[in-house]
XYZ file of C-alpha atoms in Angstrom:
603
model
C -32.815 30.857 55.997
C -31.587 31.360 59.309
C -34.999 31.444 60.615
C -36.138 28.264 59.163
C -33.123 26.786 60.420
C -34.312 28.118 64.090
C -37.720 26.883 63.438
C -36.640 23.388 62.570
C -34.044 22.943 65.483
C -37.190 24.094 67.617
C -39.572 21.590 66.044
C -37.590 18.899 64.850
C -35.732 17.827 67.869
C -38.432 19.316 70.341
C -36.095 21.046 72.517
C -33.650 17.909 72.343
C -30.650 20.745 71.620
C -29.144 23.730 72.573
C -30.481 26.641 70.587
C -27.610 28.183 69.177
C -29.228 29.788 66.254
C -31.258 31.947 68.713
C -28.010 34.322 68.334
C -29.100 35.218 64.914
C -32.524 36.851 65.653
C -31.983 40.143 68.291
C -35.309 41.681 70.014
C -33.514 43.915 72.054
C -29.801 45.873 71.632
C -28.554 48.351 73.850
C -26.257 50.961 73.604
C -23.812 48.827 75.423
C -23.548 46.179 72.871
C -25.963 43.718 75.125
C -28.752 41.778 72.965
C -32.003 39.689 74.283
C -33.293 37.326 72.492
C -37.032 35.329 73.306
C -38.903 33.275 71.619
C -41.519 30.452 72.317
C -42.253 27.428 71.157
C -45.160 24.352 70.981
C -46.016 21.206 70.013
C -49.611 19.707 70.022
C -49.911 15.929 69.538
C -53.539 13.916 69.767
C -52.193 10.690 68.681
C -53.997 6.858 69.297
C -51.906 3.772 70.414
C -52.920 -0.302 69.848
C -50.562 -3.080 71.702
C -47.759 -0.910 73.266
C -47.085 -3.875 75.282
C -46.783 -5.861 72.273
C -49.597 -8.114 73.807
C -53.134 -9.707 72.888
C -55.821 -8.758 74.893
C -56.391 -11.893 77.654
C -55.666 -12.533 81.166
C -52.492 -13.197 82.930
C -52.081 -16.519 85.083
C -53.528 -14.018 87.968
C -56.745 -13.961 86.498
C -56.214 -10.278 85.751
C -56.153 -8.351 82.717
C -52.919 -8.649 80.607
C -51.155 -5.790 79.030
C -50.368 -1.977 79.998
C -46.686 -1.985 80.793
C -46.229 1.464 81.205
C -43.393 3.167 79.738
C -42.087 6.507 78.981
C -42.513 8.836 75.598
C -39.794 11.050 77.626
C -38.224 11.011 80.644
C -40.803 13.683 82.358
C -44.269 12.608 80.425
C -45.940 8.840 81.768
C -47.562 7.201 78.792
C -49.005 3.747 79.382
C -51.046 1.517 76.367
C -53.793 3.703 76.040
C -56.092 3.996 72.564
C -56.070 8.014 72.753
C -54.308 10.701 74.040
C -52.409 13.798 73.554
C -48.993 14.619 73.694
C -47.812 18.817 74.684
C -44.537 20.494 74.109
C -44.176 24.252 75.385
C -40.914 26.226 75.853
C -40.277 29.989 76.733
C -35.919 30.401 75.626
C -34.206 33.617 76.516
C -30.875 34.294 75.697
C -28.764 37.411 76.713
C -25.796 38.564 75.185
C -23.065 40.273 75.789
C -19.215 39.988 73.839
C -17.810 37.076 75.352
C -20.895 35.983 77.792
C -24.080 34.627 77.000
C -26.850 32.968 79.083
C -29.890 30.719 77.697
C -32.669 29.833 79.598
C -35.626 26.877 78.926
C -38.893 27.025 80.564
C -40.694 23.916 79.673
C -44.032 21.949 80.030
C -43.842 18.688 78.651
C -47.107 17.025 79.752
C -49.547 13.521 78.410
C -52.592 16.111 78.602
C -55.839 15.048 80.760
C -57.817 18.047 82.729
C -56.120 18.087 85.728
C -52.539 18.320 83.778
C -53.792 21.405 82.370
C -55.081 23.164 85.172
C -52.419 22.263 86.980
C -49.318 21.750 85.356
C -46.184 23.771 86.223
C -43.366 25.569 84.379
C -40.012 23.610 84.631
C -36.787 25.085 84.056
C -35.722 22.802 81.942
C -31.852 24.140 81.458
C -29.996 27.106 82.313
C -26.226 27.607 81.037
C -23.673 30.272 80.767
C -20.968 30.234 77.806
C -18.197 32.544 77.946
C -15.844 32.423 74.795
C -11.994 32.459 76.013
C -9.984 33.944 73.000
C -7.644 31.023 71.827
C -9.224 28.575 74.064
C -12.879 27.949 73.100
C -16.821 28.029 74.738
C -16.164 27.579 78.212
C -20.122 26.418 79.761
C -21.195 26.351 82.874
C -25.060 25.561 84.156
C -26.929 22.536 83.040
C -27.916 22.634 78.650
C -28.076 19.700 76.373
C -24.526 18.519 75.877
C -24.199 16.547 72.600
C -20.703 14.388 72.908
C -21.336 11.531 70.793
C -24.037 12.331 69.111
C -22.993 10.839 65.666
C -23.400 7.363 67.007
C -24.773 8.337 70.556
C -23.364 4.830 72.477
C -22.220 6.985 75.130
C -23.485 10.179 76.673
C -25.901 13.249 74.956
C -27.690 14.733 77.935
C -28.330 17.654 79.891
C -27.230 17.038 83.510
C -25.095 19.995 85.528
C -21.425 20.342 84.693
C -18.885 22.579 83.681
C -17.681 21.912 79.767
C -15.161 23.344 77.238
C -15.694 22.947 73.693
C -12.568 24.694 71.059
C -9.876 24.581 68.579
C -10.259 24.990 64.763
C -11.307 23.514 61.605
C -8.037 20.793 61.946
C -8.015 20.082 65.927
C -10.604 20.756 68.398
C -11.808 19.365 71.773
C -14.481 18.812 73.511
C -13.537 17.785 77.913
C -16.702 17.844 80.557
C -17.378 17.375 84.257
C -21.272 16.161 84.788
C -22.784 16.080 87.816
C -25.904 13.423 87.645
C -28.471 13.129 90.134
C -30.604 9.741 89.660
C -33.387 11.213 91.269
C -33.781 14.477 88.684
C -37.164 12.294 87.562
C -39.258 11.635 90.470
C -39.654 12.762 93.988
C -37.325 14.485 96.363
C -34.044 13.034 97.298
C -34.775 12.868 100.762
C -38.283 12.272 100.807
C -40.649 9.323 99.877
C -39.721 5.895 98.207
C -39.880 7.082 94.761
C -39.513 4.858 91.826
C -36.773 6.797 90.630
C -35.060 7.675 94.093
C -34.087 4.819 96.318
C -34.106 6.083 100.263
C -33.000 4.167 103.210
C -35.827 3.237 106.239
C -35.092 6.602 107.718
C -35.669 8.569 104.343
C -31.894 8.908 103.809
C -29.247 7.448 101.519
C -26.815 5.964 103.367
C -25.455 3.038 105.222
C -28.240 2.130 108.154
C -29.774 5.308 107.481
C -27.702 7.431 107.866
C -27.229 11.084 106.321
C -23.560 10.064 104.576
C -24.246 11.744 101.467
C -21.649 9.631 99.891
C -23.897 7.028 99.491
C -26.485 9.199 97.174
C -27.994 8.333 94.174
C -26.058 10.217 92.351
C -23.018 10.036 89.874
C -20.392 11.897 88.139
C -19.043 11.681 84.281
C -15.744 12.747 83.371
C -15.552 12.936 79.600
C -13.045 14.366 76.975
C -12.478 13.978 72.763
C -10.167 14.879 70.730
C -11.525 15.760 66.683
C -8.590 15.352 64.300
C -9.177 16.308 60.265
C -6.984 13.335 59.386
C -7.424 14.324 55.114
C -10.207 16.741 53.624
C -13.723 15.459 54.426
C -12.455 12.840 56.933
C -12.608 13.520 60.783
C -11.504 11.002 63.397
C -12.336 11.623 67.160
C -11.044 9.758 69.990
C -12.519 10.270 73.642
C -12.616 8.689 76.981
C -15.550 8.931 79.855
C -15.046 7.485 83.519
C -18.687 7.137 84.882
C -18.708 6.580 88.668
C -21.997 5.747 90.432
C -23.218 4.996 93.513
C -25.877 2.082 92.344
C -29.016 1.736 94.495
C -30.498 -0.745 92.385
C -28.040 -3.465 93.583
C -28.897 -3.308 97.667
C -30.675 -5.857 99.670
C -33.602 -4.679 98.715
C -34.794 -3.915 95.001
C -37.010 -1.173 92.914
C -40.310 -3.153 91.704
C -43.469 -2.149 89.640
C -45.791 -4.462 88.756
C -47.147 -4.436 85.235
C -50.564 -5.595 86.167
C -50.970 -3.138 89.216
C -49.293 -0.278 91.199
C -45.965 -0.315 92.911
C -44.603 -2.629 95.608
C -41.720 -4.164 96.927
C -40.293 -0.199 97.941
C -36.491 -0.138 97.881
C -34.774 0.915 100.926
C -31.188 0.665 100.066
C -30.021 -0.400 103.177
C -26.395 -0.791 104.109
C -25.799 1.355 100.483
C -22.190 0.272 99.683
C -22.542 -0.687 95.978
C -20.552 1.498 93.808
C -19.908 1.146 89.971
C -16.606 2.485 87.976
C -16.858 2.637 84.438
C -14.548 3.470 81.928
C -15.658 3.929 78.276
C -13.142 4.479 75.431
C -14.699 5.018 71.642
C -14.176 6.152 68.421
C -15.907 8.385 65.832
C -14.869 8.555 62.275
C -17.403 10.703 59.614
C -16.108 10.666 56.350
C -17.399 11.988 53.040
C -14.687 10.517 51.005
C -12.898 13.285 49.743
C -15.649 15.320 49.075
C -18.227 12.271 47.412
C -21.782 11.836 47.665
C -21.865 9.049 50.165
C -20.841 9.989 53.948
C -19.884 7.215 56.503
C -20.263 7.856 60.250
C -19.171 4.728 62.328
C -18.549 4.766 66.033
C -17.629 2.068 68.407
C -17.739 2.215 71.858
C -16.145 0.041 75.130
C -17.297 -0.855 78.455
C -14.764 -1.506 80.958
C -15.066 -1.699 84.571
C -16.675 -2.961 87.938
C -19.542 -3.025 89.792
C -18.870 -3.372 93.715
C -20.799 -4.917 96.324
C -23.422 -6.435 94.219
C -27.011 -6.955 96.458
C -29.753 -9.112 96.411
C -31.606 -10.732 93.349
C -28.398 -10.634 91.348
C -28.092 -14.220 90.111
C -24.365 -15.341 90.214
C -22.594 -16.192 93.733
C -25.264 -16.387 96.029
C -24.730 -15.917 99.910
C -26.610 -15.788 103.176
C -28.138 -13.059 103.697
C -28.015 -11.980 107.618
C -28.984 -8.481 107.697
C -32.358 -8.579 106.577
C -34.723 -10.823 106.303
C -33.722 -14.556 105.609
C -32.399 -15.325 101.976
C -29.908 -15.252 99.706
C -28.159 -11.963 98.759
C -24.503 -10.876 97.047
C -22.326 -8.984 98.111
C -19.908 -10.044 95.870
C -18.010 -7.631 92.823
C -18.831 -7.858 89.105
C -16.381 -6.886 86.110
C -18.128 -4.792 82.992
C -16.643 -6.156 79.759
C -18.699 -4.804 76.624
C -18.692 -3.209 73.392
C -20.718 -1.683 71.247
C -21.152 -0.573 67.377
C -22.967 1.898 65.230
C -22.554 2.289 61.188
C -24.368 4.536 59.085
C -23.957 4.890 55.437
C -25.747 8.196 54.319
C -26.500 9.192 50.230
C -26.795 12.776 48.851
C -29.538 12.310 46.463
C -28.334 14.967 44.274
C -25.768 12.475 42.917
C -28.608 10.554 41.404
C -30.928 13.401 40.348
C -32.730 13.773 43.428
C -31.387 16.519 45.303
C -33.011 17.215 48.446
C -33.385 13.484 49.078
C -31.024 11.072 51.865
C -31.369 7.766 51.237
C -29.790 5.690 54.277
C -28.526 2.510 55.694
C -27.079 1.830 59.129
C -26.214 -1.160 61.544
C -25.980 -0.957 65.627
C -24.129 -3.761 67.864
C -24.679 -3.884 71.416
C -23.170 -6.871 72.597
C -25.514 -9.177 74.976
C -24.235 -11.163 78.023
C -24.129 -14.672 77.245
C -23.568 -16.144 80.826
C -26.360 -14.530 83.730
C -24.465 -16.975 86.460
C -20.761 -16.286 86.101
C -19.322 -12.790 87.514
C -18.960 -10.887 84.359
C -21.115 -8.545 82.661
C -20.812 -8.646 79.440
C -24.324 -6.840 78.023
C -23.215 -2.818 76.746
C -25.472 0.187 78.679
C -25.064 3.512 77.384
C -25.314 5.939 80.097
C -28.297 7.747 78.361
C -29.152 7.752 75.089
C -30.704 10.736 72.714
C -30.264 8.920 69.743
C -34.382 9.168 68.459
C -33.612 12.749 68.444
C -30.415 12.951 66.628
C -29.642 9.781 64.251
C -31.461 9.181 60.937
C -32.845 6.017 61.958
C -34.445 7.843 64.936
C -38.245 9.091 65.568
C -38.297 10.626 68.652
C -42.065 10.265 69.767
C -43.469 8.991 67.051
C -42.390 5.550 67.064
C -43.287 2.325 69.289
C -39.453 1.718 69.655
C -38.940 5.104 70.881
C -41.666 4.727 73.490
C -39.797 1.445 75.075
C -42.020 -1.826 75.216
C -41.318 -3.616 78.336
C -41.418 -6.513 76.543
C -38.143 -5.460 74.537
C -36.554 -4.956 78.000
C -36.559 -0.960 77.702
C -36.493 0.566 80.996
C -39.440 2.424 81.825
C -37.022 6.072 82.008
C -36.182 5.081 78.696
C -37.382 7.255 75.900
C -35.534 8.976 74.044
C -34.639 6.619 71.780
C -35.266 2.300 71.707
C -32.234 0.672 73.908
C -33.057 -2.834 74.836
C -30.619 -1.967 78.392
C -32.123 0.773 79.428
C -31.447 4.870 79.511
C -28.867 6.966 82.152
C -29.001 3.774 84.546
C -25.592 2.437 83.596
C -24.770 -0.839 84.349
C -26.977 -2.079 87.526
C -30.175 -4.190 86.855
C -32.891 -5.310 84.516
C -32.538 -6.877 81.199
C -35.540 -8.389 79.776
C -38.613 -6.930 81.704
C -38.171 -7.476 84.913
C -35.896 -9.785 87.031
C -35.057 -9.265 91.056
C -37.869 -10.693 93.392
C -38.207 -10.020 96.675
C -38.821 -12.716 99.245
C -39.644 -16.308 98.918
C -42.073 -17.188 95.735
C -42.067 -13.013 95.232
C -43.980 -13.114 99.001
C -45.840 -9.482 99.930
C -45.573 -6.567 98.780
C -44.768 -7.266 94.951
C -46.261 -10.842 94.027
C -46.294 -10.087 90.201
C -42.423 -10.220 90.718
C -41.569 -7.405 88.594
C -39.251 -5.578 88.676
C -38.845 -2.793 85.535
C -35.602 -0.779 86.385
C -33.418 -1.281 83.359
C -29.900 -0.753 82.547
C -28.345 -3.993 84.393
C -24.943 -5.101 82.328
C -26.533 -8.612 81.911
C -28.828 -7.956 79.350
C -29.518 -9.494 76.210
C -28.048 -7.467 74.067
C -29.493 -6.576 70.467
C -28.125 -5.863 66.902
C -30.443 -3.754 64.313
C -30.208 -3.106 60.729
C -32.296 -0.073 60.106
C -32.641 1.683 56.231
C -34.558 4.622 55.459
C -34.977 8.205 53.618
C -35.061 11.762 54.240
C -37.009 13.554 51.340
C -37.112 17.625 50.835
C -40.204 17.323 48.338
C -40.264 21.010 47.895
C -40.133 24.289 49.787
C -42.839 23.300 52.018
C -42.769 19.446 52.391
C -40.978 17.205 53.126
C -40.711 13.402 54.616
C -38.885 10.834 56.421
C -39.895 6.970 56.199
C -37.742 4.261 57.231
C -37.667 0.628 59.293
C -35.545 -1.419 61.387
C -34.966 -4.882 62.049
C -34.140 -6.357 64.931
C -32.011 -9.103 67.065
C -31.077 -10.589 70.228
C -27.471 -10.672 70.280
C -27.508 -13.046 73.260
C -30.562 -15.249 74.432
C -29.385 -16.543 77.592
C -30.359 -13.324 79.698
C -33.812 -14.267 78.495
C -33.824 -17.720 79.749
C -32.560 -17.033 82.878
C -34.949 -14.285 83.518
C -37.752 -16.603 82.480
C -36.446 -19.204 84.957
C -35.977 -16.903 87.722
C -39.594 -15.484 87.154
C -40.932 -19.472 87.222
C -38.804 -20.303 89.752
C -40.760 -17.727 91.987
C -44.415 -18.776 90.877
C -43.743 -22.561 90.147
C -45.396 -22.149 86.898
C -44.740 -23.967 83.734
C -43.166 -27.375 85.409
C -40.448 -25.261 87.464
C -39.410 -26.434 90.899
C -40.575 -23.433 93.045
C -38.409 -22.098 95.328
C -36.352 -18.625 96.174
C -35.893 -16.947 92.645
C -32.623 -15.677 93.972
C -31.003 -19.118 94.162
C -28.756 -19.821 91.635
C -28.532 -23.975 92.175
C -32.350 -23.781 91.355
C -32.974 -21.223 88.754
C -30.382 -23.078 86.662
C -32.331 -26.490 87.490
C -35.682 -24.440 86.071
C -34.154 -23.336 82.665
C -34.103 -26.707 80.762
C -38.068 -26.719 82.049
C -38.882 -23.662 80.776
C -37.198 -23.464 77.864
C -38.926 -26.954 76.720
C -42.623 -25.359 77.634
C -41.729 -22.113 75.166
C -39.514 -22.859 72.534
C -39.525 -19.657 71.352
C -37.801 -18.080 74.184
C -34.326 -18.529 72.592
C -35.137 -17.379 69.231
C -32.805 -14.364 68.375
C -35.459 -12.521 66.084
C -37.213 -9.495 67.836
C -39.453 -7.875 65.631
C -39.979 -5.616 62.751
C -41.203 -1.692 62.413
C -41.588 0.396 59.943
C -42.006 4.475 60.378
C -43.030 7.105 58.646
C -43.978 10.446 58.441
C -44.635 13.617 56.159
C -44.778 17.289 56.970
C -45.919 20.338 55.795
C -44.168 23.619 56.809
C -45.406 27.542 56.403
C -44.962 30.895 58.198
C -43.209 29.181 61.247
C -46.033 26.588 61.661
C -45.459 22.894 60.890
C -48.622 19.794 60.490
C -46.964 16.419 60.329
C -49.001 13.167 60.339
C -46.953 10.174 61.313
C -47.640 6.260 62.238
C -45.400 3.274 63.714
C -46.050 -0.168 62.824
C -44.180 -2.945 65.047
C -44.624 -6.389 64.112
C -43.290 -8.649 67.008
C -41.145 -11.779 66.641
C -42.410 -15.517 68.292
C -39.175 -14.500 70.830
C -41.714 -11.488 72.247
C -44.509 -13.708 72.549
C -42.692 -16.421 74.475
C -40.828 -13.799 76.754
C -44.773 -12.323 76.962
C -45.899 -16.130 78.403
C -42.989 -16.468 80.947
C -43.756 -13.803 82.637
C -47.135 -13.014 82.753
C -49.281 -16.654 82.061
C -48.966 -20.629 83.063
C -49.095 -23.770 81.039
C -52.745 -23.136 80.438
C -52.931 -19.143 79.752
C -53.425 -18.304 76.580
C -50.980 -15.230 75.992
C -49.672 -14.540 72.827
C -47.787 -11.464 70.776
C -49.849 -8.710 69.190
C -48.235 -6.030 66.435
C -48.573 -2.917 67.924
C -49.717 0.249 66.321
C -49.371 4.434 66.863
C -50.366 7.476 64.410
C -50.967 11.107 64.719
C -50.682 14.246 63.789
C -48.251 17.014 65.131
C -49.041 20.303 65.291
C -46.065 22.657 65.957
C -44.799 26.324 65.934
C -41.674 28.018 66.723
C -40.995 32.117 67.273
């Protein structure tokens, strides 16, 4: 038993979590009471993939092929809409143990395999943590290892960034407080070197104000976190807990991050005069209830965003001013209040109640509430500052689904990955909501003139709401199988239109008066105009997808065929036309497809 249970941590959540049950299987013991522990595993996916970017095959109002947004499976492996490839999973864990102390090491390759990735692919160290156990007190950890706070609902925070973290207390009270250290450029290039799309630098190659080295002014953040889990009555568990999130935001300078999603990168940030900071603070509660001991189990968790965003930059729509530092323009500098919620609700059956034991029939419901105003000073769309929830929720299939690979045309932000969040992953409140929306220069002049801009994670998103239903079936001592679907919602359109209306504003398509997308007075003008050339780009309705997948498990090795339909609302089409085609481009929403097979094993 306890070795299956190793073997489907390993495989199941591919690394996702810390590998606790490694204590139960020693290699080595010495004399002095110390044990090792190793083990290894891999996963080996060929998969194929149809209309990632939820789009027919045509050409954009560029003349150029439409199509091939590229987005994330995870936060280290690129995967854009391609018909083949082949996903790879490796990890080397030690652990060594000693009474009170333990350390666990991860070496990992996580690589979209071509020939040159495997000849020349590295081992990452993907965490390293020490726990020591303080008698009366709890774990006390130290290093960087997946920390799962939230994971019930996962609105919040389940990540693996550096920090220091206590977890104790007993079957009635425990606690779980954290310090997190995040640095925004752990995927991409060095801090201090090149313009990397994940690591803003100044003209000199250093954060700071002018370019200078004030360190202050990094892309980095810190997360101060604690809960409280109280056993209110037998089989119910309410936990309070509280994060402040405080992050310098780079996105939000006079100059932006772009990628184009019909070419390479352009438009390089340079975060010039880097003064924007953003202070969040996110109350939330969990309850998980089985009712006194029934057959149906409720876990519900809702989740504020208070806060403010300070010194706002250029391309944010809302209280445009001159911009003198630069080059000519409009740009902000103006401070933004976060005002958000957001909700999760999971009803969860044990089968064995209705003579199916070994099956979990499920139903759940997630809120995140949209911005309904892009020109006022609020922002009212929720961000999670990162989100695991593919690899821990029922509804979730971490790789295997075109949700959890983020379609730009959803608005996920291309770090986004680990599970489908229409405001982007670990960006917290700062741009992007619906594909892209900060242009740089006149009618998106120079370096960037598809005027996208793909960051994710900006407070004045669109929100959505999805009601997702499902099962999780033991068949018998070898198979089992997990099938399920979710449908999906805008909660508020309005980030749409504006986006669409900034986007026309800088290419005078459709009827809009062309001018600088980052003026307010005319983007507004352009939104009646493009909303009467695509209808559709108000609808609420986002799409369908249904999931599924079935695996077979023996001596540590695991097959598991899988396949992800999406069926795209008109909403997805429209938003598809804004941004890529004119009056006369014929652009329109395609239902996009993935299957394949994993092959896994776990030691």
């Amino acid at each position: 038993m306890k070795k299956r249970l190793l073997f489907l941590l390993i495989i199941g959540l591919s690394g996702a979590l810390p590998l606790s049950a490694w204590a139960d299987v020693s290699l080595i013991k010495a004399a002095d009471g110390t044990e090792f522990k190793f083990g290894m595993s891999t996963k080996f996916v060929p998969f194929t993939l149809q209309g990632l970017d939820l789009i027919s095959e045509g050409t954009n109002r560029l003349g150029l092929p439409t199509g091939n947004f590229r987005s994330f499976v995870s936060p280290d492996t690129a995967l854009g809409d391609q018909d083949w490839g082949i996903l790879n999973y490796n990890n080397l864990l030690f652990t060594l143990e000693r009474g009170p102390l333990r350390i666990h090491a991860n070496l990992e390759i996580e690589v979209n395999i071509d020939a040159n990735s495997v000849d020349q692919n590295n081992v990452n160290m993907e965490r390293f943590a020490l726990y020591y156990k303080i008698p009366e007190v709890g774990t006390l950890g130290v290093g960087y290892d997946v920390h799962a706070f939230d994971p019930e609902g996962g609105l919040i925070w389940t990540d693996e960034h550096p920090g220091i973290w206590l977890i104790g207390g007993g079957d009635s009270l425990s606690w779980d407080v954290a310090w997190h250290y995040v640095s925004n450029c752990d995927r991409g290039g060095s801090l201090f070197t090149g313009n990397s799309a994940f690591c803003p630098t100044t003209l000199t190659g250093l954060p700071g104000a002018g370019g200078s080295a004030d360190l202050d002014s990094s892309q980095n953040a810190q997360l101060f976190m604690g809960r409280v889990n109280i056993n209110v009555i037998k089989g119910t568990t309410i936990a309070p807990m509280i994060v402040y999130y405080r992050r310098h935001v780079p996105q939000s300078e006079l100059q932006n991050e772009f990628s184009a999603p019909v070419g390479g990168l352009g438009g390089f940030p340079t975060a010039n005069a880097s003064t924007s900071t953003s202070d969040q603070f996110r109350p939330a509660v969990v309850v998980k209830s089985n009712f006194g001991g029934g057959p149906v189990t409720l876990t519900a968790e809702a989740a504020g965003l208070l806060g403010q965003i300070e010194n706002v930059g250029a391309g944010f729509l809302g209280k445009s001013a001159p911009n003198t530092l630069l080059a000519p323009g409009p740009t902000n500098k103006d401070d933004y209040d976060l005002v958000s919620f957001a909700i999760f609700f999971e009803l969860a059956l044990d089968g064995a109640a209705i003579g199916a034991p070994g099956w979990t029939p499920y139903v759940s419901f997630e809120w995140h509430r949209g911005d309904g105003d892009a020109f006022d000073d609020k922002y009212e769309g929720y961000v999670p500052v990162s989100n695991l929830t593919a690899a821990l929720r029922k509804d979730g299939f971490k790789g295997q689904s075109i949700s959890s690979f983020g379609p730009a045309s959803l608005g996920a932000n291309s770090e986004d990955g680990w599970g489908f969040d229409v405001t982007g992953r670990g960006t917290g409140p700062t741009l992007g909501t619906i594909v892209p929306d900060e242009t740089l220069g006149v009618n998106c002049a120079g370096a960037d003139p598809q005027c996208f801009n793909n960051r994710g994670g900006k407070g004045g998103n669109p929100g959505f709401m999805k009601v997702s239903g499902g099962v999780l079936g033991k068949i018998d001592k070898n198979w089992d199988t997990h099938f399920g679907f979710n449908l999906l919602w805008w909660d508020k359109t309005e980030a749409n239109v504006a986006e669409a209306a900034q986007n026309c504003t800088a290419f005078g398509t459709f009827g809009c008066v062309a001018g600088d997308p980052r003026t307010d007075a005319t983007v507004i003008a352009n939104q009646t105009t493009i909303k009467n050339a695509l209808p559709d780009l108000d609808k609420s309705y986002m799409g369908f997808e249904i999931n599924g997948n079935i695996g077979y498990n023996i001596n540590n090795f695991r097959i598991q065929p899988f396949f992800s339909v999406f069926v795209p609302g008109s909403s997805v089409g429209a938003i598809n036309k804004a941004f890529l085609g004119t009056t006369g481009t014929a652009i329109d929403k395609e239902t996009a497809f993935t299957a394949g097979v994993e092959f896994s094993a776990a030691f």
